Amino acid sequence: MKLAKISLAALVALGAFSTLNATPLEEAIKDVDFSGFARYRYTGNKLNVNDKKETKANHNFRFVGTFKAALDDNFFGVLGLRYAASDGSGYNNDFTNTTSSFGVREFYLGYKAGNTTVTAGKQFAGTYFEGDLVATGLRVQNTDVSGLTLVGVAFDALETDKIDYDGKLLSGVAGSRTLNYYGLGAMGSYDPVNFKAWWAYLEDTANLFAADVALKFDFDAVKLGLQGQYVHNESKDDDNYGDANFFATKGNVGFFGVNLNAGYIHYKAKENKLSFVTVEDNGKLINPAKLLNSVMNGSAQYYNNIKDKNDYWFIGAAYKFDKFGLFANYIDGKGYSWARKKRIDRDEWNIGGNYAYSKKLNFSTFYAATKEKDGDYKNKHDRIRFEAKYSF
């Protein structure tokens, strides 16, 4: 939104500043955009490992605000602030966190000339292999060719903190080597085909290659879609990581607010070594689960921390009507369990919904239940979440 309104007091101050030949306040802020969100989450977890039960819950508060200011000529600056705090729930020693402070999440300078944008500083890496990884360095994006976006990145510092980083990879790599990260990407949209091709290099660790192709057909009342993804990890650190491959496919059909989907996921780390096919979170890869291939077993199950052979099939359904949305998914297969240290049976089902009170205020919730089974061994993880989010 534009910060173009000022109060009467500000107008008085503006007159005083003008007499001193200073930049008028209204002039200074008229080209500043402010966007972001405020979010509250309640998350409750129930863990049960061979009848040893544990309950954990917390209230999470998060605020993200981003200022974007037009500077001289084609230059612009971005400052992103973040507040994140969690309060425990259901424990004898719970307390309200009032000491967590704001942090700077984005701080960079940009230059736009024609269809080319160059940004330098602390920013989102924005490649195929992360969810929302923040990195420090250079990013170049070009859209000269209609329907095609080209991206190049070079970063010499990556975030590894537990507030925003999901997974185990970078915390394990940090300290033993430099976190230099480079990438090139091409993304195209030519109806009915959308594609992405990416290469990324985590210095002294691995090269990642990805291809993603999606077909979409719209027959008025019926919509059809088919997507395929492939990622290859070519390890440069044979002592700690091995090569790996990821493949997933998903098909969906939509009609009268209903969407049905089904698919298959396969990934494997070679030579019984640790490997990865994303750098942070699960990147842009298909994963319909809420827990199974992510936060289960102490957040060890993300695609950036894989081992052995993993195969899953899934089905899902969603329905949207007016301001409401509902969904349900089921995932089943066999994969490596970091709790059991071997390949075992694993599955999850999840259901949820959302209510869009307005364009800015949204309420959502889900319940997920996942389990691993190996003979008499059972590892269960249930999670319930409620979220209220206001975007501006």
Tab-separated table of C-alpha atoms in Angstrom:
chain	number	residue	atom	x	y	z
A	1	MET	CA	0.000	0.000	0.000
A	2	LYS	CA	1.168	3.597	-0.593
A	3	LEU	CA	2.163	5.658	2.440
A	4	ALA	CA	0.725	8.873	0.981
A	5	LYS	CA	-1.458	10.183	3.842
A	6	ILE	CA	-0.026	12.460	6.540
A	7	SER	CA	-1.591	14.024	9.604
A	8	LEU	CA	-2.213	17.726	10.382
A	9	ALA	CA	0.772	17.716	12.724
A	10	ALA	CA	2.899	16.325	9.940
A	11	LEU	CA	1.739	19.126	7.621
A	12	VAL	CA	2.826	21.714	10.189
A	13	ALA	CA	6.181	20.000	10.463
A	14	LEU	CA	6.351	19.846	6.685
A	15	GLY	CA	6.032	23.627	6.459
A	16	ALA	CA	8.812	24.092	8.984
A	17	PHE	CA	11.079	21.716	7.101
A	18	SER	CA	10.337	23.460	3.809
A	19	THR	CA	11.510	26.786	5.194
A	20	LEU	CA	14.824	25.148	5.981
A	21	ASN	CA	15.133	23.887	2.393
A	22	ALA	CA	14.868	20.272	3.619
A	23	THR	CA	13.151	17.538	1.609
A	24	PRO	CA	9.397	17.768	2.349
A	25	LEU	CA	8.059	14.832	4.341
A	26	GLU	CA	5.295	14.173	1.827
A	27	GLU	CA	7.850	14.120	-0.987
A	28	ALA	CA	10.061	11.740	0.980
A	29	ILE	CA	7.372	9.128	1.580
A	30	LYS	CA	5.198	9.316	-1.531
A	31	ASP	CA	7.235	6.629	-3.334
A	32	VAL	CA	7.416	4.218	-0.391
A	33	ASP	CA	5.390	0.995	-0.489
A	34	PHE	CA	4.756	-0.961	2.698
A	35	SER	CA	3.544	-4.568	2.608
A	36	GLY	CA	3.603	-7.637	4.806
A	37	PHE	CA	1.470	-9.596	7.240
A	38	ALA	CA	0.672	-10.222	10.900
A	39	ARG	CA	0.030	-13.851	11.851
A	40	TYR	CA	-1.017	-15.830	14.902
A	41	ARG	CA	-0.624	-19.613	15.033
A	42	TYR	CA	-1.534	-22.228	17.585
A	43	THR	CA	0.163	-25.589	17.024
A	44	GLY	CA	-0.435	-28.683	19.121
A	45	ASN	CA	1.617	-31.877	18.728
A	46	LYS	CA	1.088	-35.350	20.149
A	47	LEU	CA	3.985	-37.810	19.900
A	48	ASN	CA	3.709	-41.517	20.646
A	49	VAL	CA	6.757	-43.762	20.240
A	50	ASN	CA	5.989	-47.335	21.346
A	51	ASP	CA	3.362	-46.045	23.808
A	52	LYS	CA	5.730	-43.413	25.230
A	53	LYS	CA	3.555	-40.315	24.896
A	54	GLU	CA	4.525	-36.648	24.779
A	55	THR	CA	2.446	-33.518	24.191
A	56	LYS	CA	3.827	-30.204	22.954
A	57	ALA	CA	2.003	-26.999	22.033
A	58	ASN	CA	2.813	-23.357	21.424
A	59	HIS	CA	1.400	-19.996	20.423
A	60	ASN	CA	3.419	-18.370	17.655
A	61	PHE	CA	3.307	-14.659	16.820
A	62	ARG	CA	4.872	-13.326	13.643
A	63	PHE	CA	4.996	-9.949	11.947
A	64	VAL	CA	6.711	-9.236	8.637
A	65	GLY	CA	6.830	-5.735	7.190
A	66	THR	CA	8.677	-4.709	4.043
A	67	PHE	CA	9.429	-1.146	2.941
A	68	LYS	CA	10.253	-0.551	-0.720
A	69	ALA	CA	11.372	2.958	-1.634
A	70	ALA	CA	12.033	4.450	-5.054
A	71	LEU	CA	15.399	6.227	-5.024
A	72	ASP	CA	17.154	8.307	-7.677
A	73	ASP	CA	16.735	7.339	-11.331
A	74	ASN	CA	16.108	3.572	-11.590
A	75	PHE	CA	17.375	2.659	-8.133
A	76	PHE	CA	15.210	1.342	-5.300
A	77	GLY	CA	15.833	0.127	-1.781
A	78	VAL	CA	14.144	-2.585	0.288
A	79	LEU	CA	14.096	-3.013	4.061
A	80	GLY	CA	12.296	-6.033	5.492
A	81	LEU	CA	11.614	-6.382	9.231
A	82	ARG	CA	10.545	-9.510	11.068
A	83	TYR	CA	9.243	-10.225	14.555
A	84	ALA	CA	8.862	-13.835	15.685
A	85	ALA	CA	8.065	-15.164	19.147
A	86	SER	CA	6.585	-18.338	20.625
A	87	ASP	CA	4.802	-18.892	23.933
A	88	GLY	CA	4.454	-22.374	25.386
A	89	SER	CA	1.076	-23.944	26.056
A	90	GLY	CA	0.136	-26.743	28.446
A	91	TYR	CA	3.298	-26.817	30.575
A	92	ASN	CA	3.910	-25.865	34.195
A	93	ASN	CA	6.742	-23.525	33.234
A	94	ASP	CA	5.001	-21.702	30.373
A	95	PHE	CA	5.722	-17.996	30.042
A	96	THR	CA	4.804	-15.163	27.718
A	97	ASN	CA	7.740	-14.079	25.578
A	98	THR	CA	8.059	-10.279	25.703
A	99	THR	CA	11.810	-10.041	25.077
A	100	SER	CA	12.101	-11.222	21.471
A	101	SER	CA	13.030	-8.304	19.251
A	102	PHE	CA	12.579	-7.323	15.648
A	103	GLY	CA	15.197	-8.470	13.192
A	104	VAL	CA	16.207	-7.300	9.728
A	105	ARG	CA	15.315	-9.978	7.195
A	106	GLU	CA	15.815	-8.033	3.962
A	107	PHE	CA	18.147	-5.119	3.297
A	108	TYR	CA	19.177	-4.584	-0.292
A	109	LEU	CA	19.638	-2.089	-3.110
A	110	GLY	CA	18.060	-2.659	-6.500
A	111	TYR	CA	18.465	-1.252	-9.996
A	112	LYS	CA	15.940	-1.747	-12.815
A	113	ALA	CA	16.753	-0.978	-16.447
A	114	GLY	CA	14.151	-2.052	-18.976
A	115	ASN	CA	13.302	-5.679	-18.269
A	116	THR	CA	16.418	-6.363	-16.205
A	117	THR	CA	16.517	-6.042	-12.418
A	118	VAL	CA	19.694	-6.315	-10.340
A	119	THR	CA	19.533	-6.562	-6.537
A	120	ALA	CA	22.465	-6.628	-4.117
A	121	GLY	CA	22.382	-7.260	-0.377
A	122	LYS	CA	20.389	-9.366	2.087
A	123	GLN	CA	17.420	-10.866	0.192
A	124	PHE	CA	15.456	-14.025	-0.590
A	125	ALA	CA	17.586	-16.338	-2.725
A	126	GLY	CA	14.559	-17.141	-4.893
A	127	THR	CA	15.742	-20.314	-6.630
A	128	TYR	CA	13.970	-23.629	-7.183
A	129	PHE	CA	15.734	-25.328	-4.289
A	130	GLU	CA	14.467	-23.277	-1.316
A	131	GLY	CA	11.235	-22.234	0.312
A	132	ASP	CA	12.132	-18.810	1.736
A	133	LEU	CA	15.901	-18.879	2.304
A	134	VAL	CA	17.512	-15.489	2.972
A	135	ALA	CA	20.995	-14.953	1.547
A	136	THR	CA	23.477	-12.115	1.092
A	137	GLY	CA	24.786	-11.408	-2.380
A	138	LEU	CA	23.693	-10.597	-5.920
A	139	ARG	CA	20.580	-11.517	-7.912
A	140	VAL	CA	19.849	-10.679	-11.573
A	141	GLN	CA	16.509	-11.232	-13.320
A	142	ASN	CA	15.582	-10.606	-16.965
A	143	THR	CA	12.238	-10.822	-18.803
A	144	ASP	CA	13.181	-9.508	-22.264
A	145	VAL	CA	11.718	-12.575	-23.991
A	146	SER	CA	7.936	-12.750	-23.703
A	147	GLY	CA	6.869	-15.586	-21.403
A	148	LEU	CA	10.442	-16.337	-20.311
A	149	THR	CA	12.187	-15.322	-17.080
A	150	LEU	CA	15.950	-15.775	-16.671
A	151	VAL	CA	17.611	-15.623	-13.247
A	152	GLY	CA	21.198	-15.669	-12.006
A	153	VAL	CA	22.296	-15.598	-8.347
A	154	ALA	CA	25.582	-15.473	-6.441
A	155	PHE	CA	25.562	-15.468	-2.626
A	156	ASP	CA	28.405	-15.715	-0.134
A	157	ALA	CA	26.318	-15.988	3.056
A	158	LEU	CA	23.196	-18.051	3.835
A	159	GLU	CA	20.859	-18.061	6.826
A	160	THR	CA	21.006	-21.119	9.076
A	161	ASP	CA	18.992	-20.001	12.137
A	162	LYS	CA	16.097	-22.099	13.416
A	163	ILE	CA	13.554	-19.254	13.179
A	164	ASP	CA	13.196	-19.404	9.402
A	165	TYR	CA	15.430	-22.214	8.160
A	166	ASP	CA	13.670	-25.568	7.712
A	167	GLY	CA	15.745	-28.737	7.637
A	168	LYS	CA	19.184	-29.974	8.619
A	169	LEU	CA	21.472	-29.298	5.645
A	170	LEU	CA	23.001	-25.856	6.169
A	171	SER	CA	23.420	-26.188	9.934
A	172	GLY	CA	25.488	-29.306	9.206
A	173	VAL	CA	27.525	-27.673	6.453
A	174	ALA	CA	28.121	-24.378	8.301
A	175	GLY	CA	31.386	-24.204	10.195
A	176	SER	CA	33.162	-26.779	8.060
A	177	ARG	CA	33.213	-24.756	4.836
A	178	THR	CA	32.115	-21.481	3.240
A	179	LEU	CA	28.419	-21.131	2.422
A	180	ASN	CA	28.850	-19.830	-1.120
A	181	TYR	CA	25.816	-20.482	-3.307
A	182	TYR	CA	25.386	-19.914	-7.058
A	183	GLY	CA	22.507	-20.582	-9.431
A	184	LEU	CA	21.018	-20.127	-12.897
A	185	GLY	CA	17.380	-20.603	-13.817
A	186	ALA	CA	14.958	-20.342	-16.728
A	187	MET	CA	11.178	-20.281	-16.239
A	188	GLY	CA	8.768	-20.252	-19.149
A	189	SER	CA	5.019	-20.020	-19.595
A	190	TYR	CA	3.660	-20.858	-23.049
A	191	ASP	CA	0.084	-22.084	-22.823
A	192	PRO	CA	-0.535	-24.941	-22.148
A	193	VAL	CA	3.078	-25.617	-21.062
A	194	ASN	CA	4.903	-24.184	-18.054
A	195	PHE	CA	8.491	-25.186	-17.392
A	196	LYS	CA	11.398	-24.521	-15.040
A	197	ALA	CA	15.047	-25.473	-15.483
A	198	TRP	CA	17.562	-24.787	-12.710
A	199	TRP	CA	21.168	-25.351	-11.763
A	200	ALA	CA	22.606	-24.493	-8.361
A	201	TYR	CA	26.008	-25.033	-6.771
A	202	LEU	CA	26.628	-25.165	-3.031
A	203	GLU	CA	30.391	-24.670	-3.046
A	204	ASP	CA	32.502	-27.737	-2.194
A	205	THR	CA	29.322	-29.722	-1.468
A	206	ALA	CA	27.182	-30.436	-4.553
A	207	ASN	CA	25.700	-29.371	-7.872
A	208	LEU	CA	21.904	-29.543	-8.150
A	209	PHE	CA	20.083	-29.854	-11.492
A	210	ALA	CA	16.289	-29.574	-11.767
A	211	ALA	CA	13.628	-29.806	-14.474
A	212	ASP	CA	9.928	-29.143	-13.890
A	213	VAL	CA	7.276	-29.350	-16.622
A	214	ALA	CA	3.539	-28.788	-16.173
A	215	LEU	CA	0.671	-29.058	-18.663
A	216	LYS	CA	-2.623	-27.277	-18.026
A	217	PHE	CA	-5.794	-27.590	-20.092
A	218	ASP	CA	-8.930	-25.527	-19.498
A	219	PHE	CA	-12.137	-26.900	-21.012
A	220	ASP	CA	-14.505	-24.346	-19.492
A	221	ALA	CA	-16.170	-26.423	-16.751
A	222	VAL	CA	-13.310	-28.939	-16.531
A	223	LYS	CA	-9.632	-28.247	-15.901
A	224	LEU	CA	-6.888	-30.850	-16.341
A	225	GLY	CA	-3.288	-30.709	-15.183
A	226	LEU	CA	-0.191	-32.901	-15.266
A	227	GLN	CA	3.174	-32.104	-13.675
A	228	GLY	CA	6.526	-33.870	-13.599
A	229	GLN	CA	9.645	-32.963	-11.581
A	230	TYR	CA	13.213	-34.267	-11.636
A	231	VAL	CA	16.224	-33.278	-9.517
A	232	HIS	CA	19.753	-34.693	-9.595
A	233	ASN	CA	22.405	-34.119	-6.931
A	234	GLU	CA	25.997	-34.481	-8.108
A	235	SER	CA	28.055	-34.576	-4.934
A	236	LYS	CA	31.407	-32.787	-4.611
A	237	ASP	CA	31.956	-33.970	-1.037
A	238	ASP	CA	32.232	-37.755	-1.221
A	239	ASP	CA	33.254	-38.040	2.428
A	240	ASN	CA	29.956	-36.654	3.743
A	241	TYR	CA	27.388	-36.697	0.916
A	242	GLY	CA	26.419	-38.970	-1.943
A	243	ASP	CA	24.673	-38.436	-5.262
A	244	ALA	CA	20.876	-38.473	-5.248
A	245	ASN	CA	17.879	-38.406	-7.569
A	246	PHE	CA	14.321	-37.154	-7.061
A	247	PHE	CA	11.330	-37.786	-9.293
A	248	ALA	CA	7.680	-36.859	-8.753
A	249	THR	CA	4.573	-36.669	-10.861
A	250	LYS	CA	1.115	-35.289	-10.126
A	251	GLY	CA	-2.118	-35.245	-12.085
A	252	ASN	CA	-5.237	-33.292	-11.228
A	253	VAL	CA	-8.738	-32.615	-12.503
A	254	GLY	CA	-10.965	-29.720	-11.452
A	255	PHE	CA	-14.691	-29.141	-11.954
A	256	PHE	CA	-17.342	-26.983	-10.249
A	257	GLY	CA	-15.085	-26.044	-7.330
A	258	VAL	CA	-13.830	-29.612	-6.817
A	259	ASN	CA	-10.188	-30.577	-7.392
A	260	LEU	CA	-8.985	-34.194	-7.350
A	261	ASN	CA	-5.314	-35.132	-7.557
A	262	ALA	CA	-3.050	-38.166	-7.386
A	263	GLY	CA	0.653	-38.733	-7.781
A	264	TYR	CA	3.887	-40.525	-6.993
A	265	ILE	CA	7.124	-39.426	-5.288
A	266	HIS	CA	10.484	-41.224	-5.480
A	267	TYR	CA	13.863	-40.121	-4.168
A	268	LYS	CA	17.045	-41.995	-3.366
A	269	ALA	CA	20.479	-41.231	-1.954
A	270	LYS	CA	23.129	-43.479	-3.451
A	271	GLU	CA	25.752	-45.647	-1.724
A	272	ASN	CA	23.859	-45.507	1.588
A	273	LYS	CA	25.128	-41.954	2.140
A	274	LEU	CA	23.433	-38.803	3.356
A	275	SER	CA	22.306	-36.491	0.540
A	276	PHE	CA	19.856	-33.739	-0.421
A	277	VAL	CA	17.784	-32.493	-3.365
A	278	THR	CA	16.850	-29.101	-1.874
A	279	VAL	CA	18.847	-26.522	0.076
A	280	GLU	CA	16.105	-25.250	2.403
A	281	ASP	CA	12.670	-26.657	3.246
A	282	ASN	CA	11.358	-28.794	0.353
A	283	GLY	CA	11.970	-26.083	-2.216
A	284	LYS	CA	9.408	-26.161	-5.015
A	285	LEU	CA	9.133	-29.962	-4.983
A	286	ILE	CA	5.844	-31.824	-4.641
A	287	ASN	CA	4.938	-32.815	-1.076
A	288	PRO	CA	1.265	-33.114	-0.055
A	289	ALA	CA	2.179	-34.143	3.511
A	290	LYS	CA	2.169	-31.813	6.515
A	291	LEU	CA	4.545	-33.920	8.645
A	292	LEU	CA	5.803	-37.033	6.859
A	293	ASN	CA	8.537	-35.605	4.634
A	294	SER	CA	9.269	-32.528	6.719
A	295	VAL	CA	8.944	-31.886	10.467
A	296	MET	CA	8.605	-35.501	11.640
A	297	ASN	CA	11.495	-36.872	13.718
A	298	GLY	CA	12.781	-33.476	14.790
A	299	SER	CA	12.567	-31.870	11.315
A	300	ALA	CA	14.982	-34.475	9.946
A	301	GLN	CA	12.737	-35.690	7.117
A	302	TYR	CA	12.941	-32.717	4.717
A	303	TYR	CA	14.196	-33.245	1.175
A	304	ASN	CA	17.440	-31.527	2.237
A	305	ASN	CA	18.310	-34.470	4.516
A	306	ILE	CA	17.634	-37.744	2.695
A	307	LYS	CA	19.006	-41.267	2.851
A	308	ASP	CA	18.266	-44.649	1.262
A	309	LYS	CA	15.329	-45.269	-1.089
A	310	ASN	CA	11.955	-43.562	-0.593
A	311	ASP	CA	8.732	-44.254	-2.508
A	312	TYR	CA	5.280	-42.749	-1.854
A	313	TRP	CA	1.962	-42.491	-3.654
A	314	PHE	CA	-0.718	-39.983	-2.733
A	315	ILE	CA	-4.296	-38.935	-3.434
A	316	GLY	CA	-6.049	-35.704	-2.515
A	317	ALA	CA	-9.263	-33.747	-2.837
A	318	ALA	CA	-10.175	-30.087	-2.354
A	319	TYR	CA	-13.360	-28.069	-2.605
A	320	LYS	CA	-13.837	-24.289	-2.766
A	321	PHE	CA	-17.134	-22.474	-2.375
A	322	ASP	CA	-17.733	-18.792	-1.746
A	323	LYS	CA	-15.182	-17.788	0.935
A	324	PHE	CA	-14.582	-21.336	2.195
A	325	GLY	CA	-12.092	-24.029	1.232
A	326	LEU	CA	-11.666	-27.658	2.325
A	327	PHE	CA	-8.989	-30.274	1.579
A	328	ALA	CA	-7.948	-33.829	2.437
A	329	ASN	CA	-4.837	-35.859	1.506
A	330	TYR	CA	-3.522	-39.377	2.035
A	331	ILE	CA	0.118	-40.413	1.521
A	332	ASP	CA	1.470	-43.972	1.822
A	333	GLY	CA	4.711	-45.764	1.075
A	334	LYS	CA	8.106	-46.814	2.367
A	335	GLY	CA	11.042	-44.570	3.173
A	336	TYR	CA	14.006	-43.940	5.411
A	337	SER	CA	13.090	-43.150	9.015
A	338	TRP	CA	15.621	-41.058	10.933
A	339	ALA	CA	14.087	-42.364	14.132
A	340	ARG	CA	14.539	-46.025	13.114
A	341	LYS	CA	17.646	-45.542	10.912
A	342	LYS	CA	16.244	-47.751	8.153
A	343	ARG	CA	13.636	-47.928	5.378
A	344	ILE	CA	10.195	-48.744	6.837
A	345	ASP	CA	6.457	-48.321	6.186
A	346	ARG	CA	5.292	-44.716	6.549
A	347	ASP	CA	1.963	-42.957	5.925
A	348	GLU	CA	-0.019	-39.790	6.668
A	349	TRP	CA	-3.506	-38.379	6.274
A	350	ASN	CA	-4.446	-34.745	6.724
A	351	ILE	CA	-7.587	-32.635	6.500
A	352	GLY	CA	-8.099	-28.894	6.734
A	353	GLY	CA	-9.908	-25.809	5.616
A	354	ASN	CA	-9.842	-22.040	5.418
A	355	TYR	CA	-12.213	-19.087	5.564
A	356	ALA	CA	-11.373	-15.859	3.725
A	357	TYR	CA	-13.134	-13.263	5.863
A	358	SER	CA	-11.886	-10.587	3.476
A	359	LYS	CA	-9.151	-10.111	0.908
A	360	LYS	CA	-6.741	-9.340	3.742
A	361	LEU	CA	-7.933	-11.490	6.671
A	362	ASN	CA	-7.827	-15.287	6.413
A	363	PHE	CA	-8.448	-18.080	8.943
A	364	SER	CA	-7.165	-21.613	8.363
A	365	THR	CA	-6.767	-24.901	10.194
A	366	PHE	CA	-5.599	-28.481	9.615
A	367	TYR	CA	-5.210	-31.793	11.400
A	368	ALA	CA	-2.540	-34.283	10.345
A	369	ALA	CA	-1.701	-37.774	11.598
A	370	THR	CA	1.380	-39.675	10.484
A	371	LYS	CA	3.009	-42.899	11.569
A	372	GLU	CA	5.988	-45.145	10.936
A	373	LYS	CA	5.798	-48.888	11.501
A	374	ASP	CA	8.512	-51.541	11.642
A	375	GLY	CA	7.327	-54.810	13.186
A	376	ASP	CA	6.337	-54.065	16.778
A	377	TYR	CA	7.839	-50.574	16.553
A	378	LYS	CA	5.389	-47.692	16.036
A	379	ASN	CA	6.138	-43.977	15.836
A	380	LYS	CA	3.109	-41.678	15.661
A	381	HIS	CA	2.928	-37.906	15.311
A	382	ASP	CA	-0.349	-35.953	15.297
A	383	ARG	CA	-0.590	-32.197	14.790
A	384	ILE	CA	-3.399	-29.672	14.913
A	385	ARG	CA	-2.985	-26.055	13.826
A	386	PHE	CA	-5.102	-22.927	13.802
A	387	GLU	CA	-3.942	-19.774	12.024
A	388	ALA	CA	-5.225	-16.223	11.657
A	389	LYS	CA	-3.357	-14.078	9.120
A	390	TYR	CA	-3.837	-10.447	8.126
A	391	SER	CA	-2.003	-9.326	4.990
A	392	PHE	CA	-1.450	-5.727	3.980
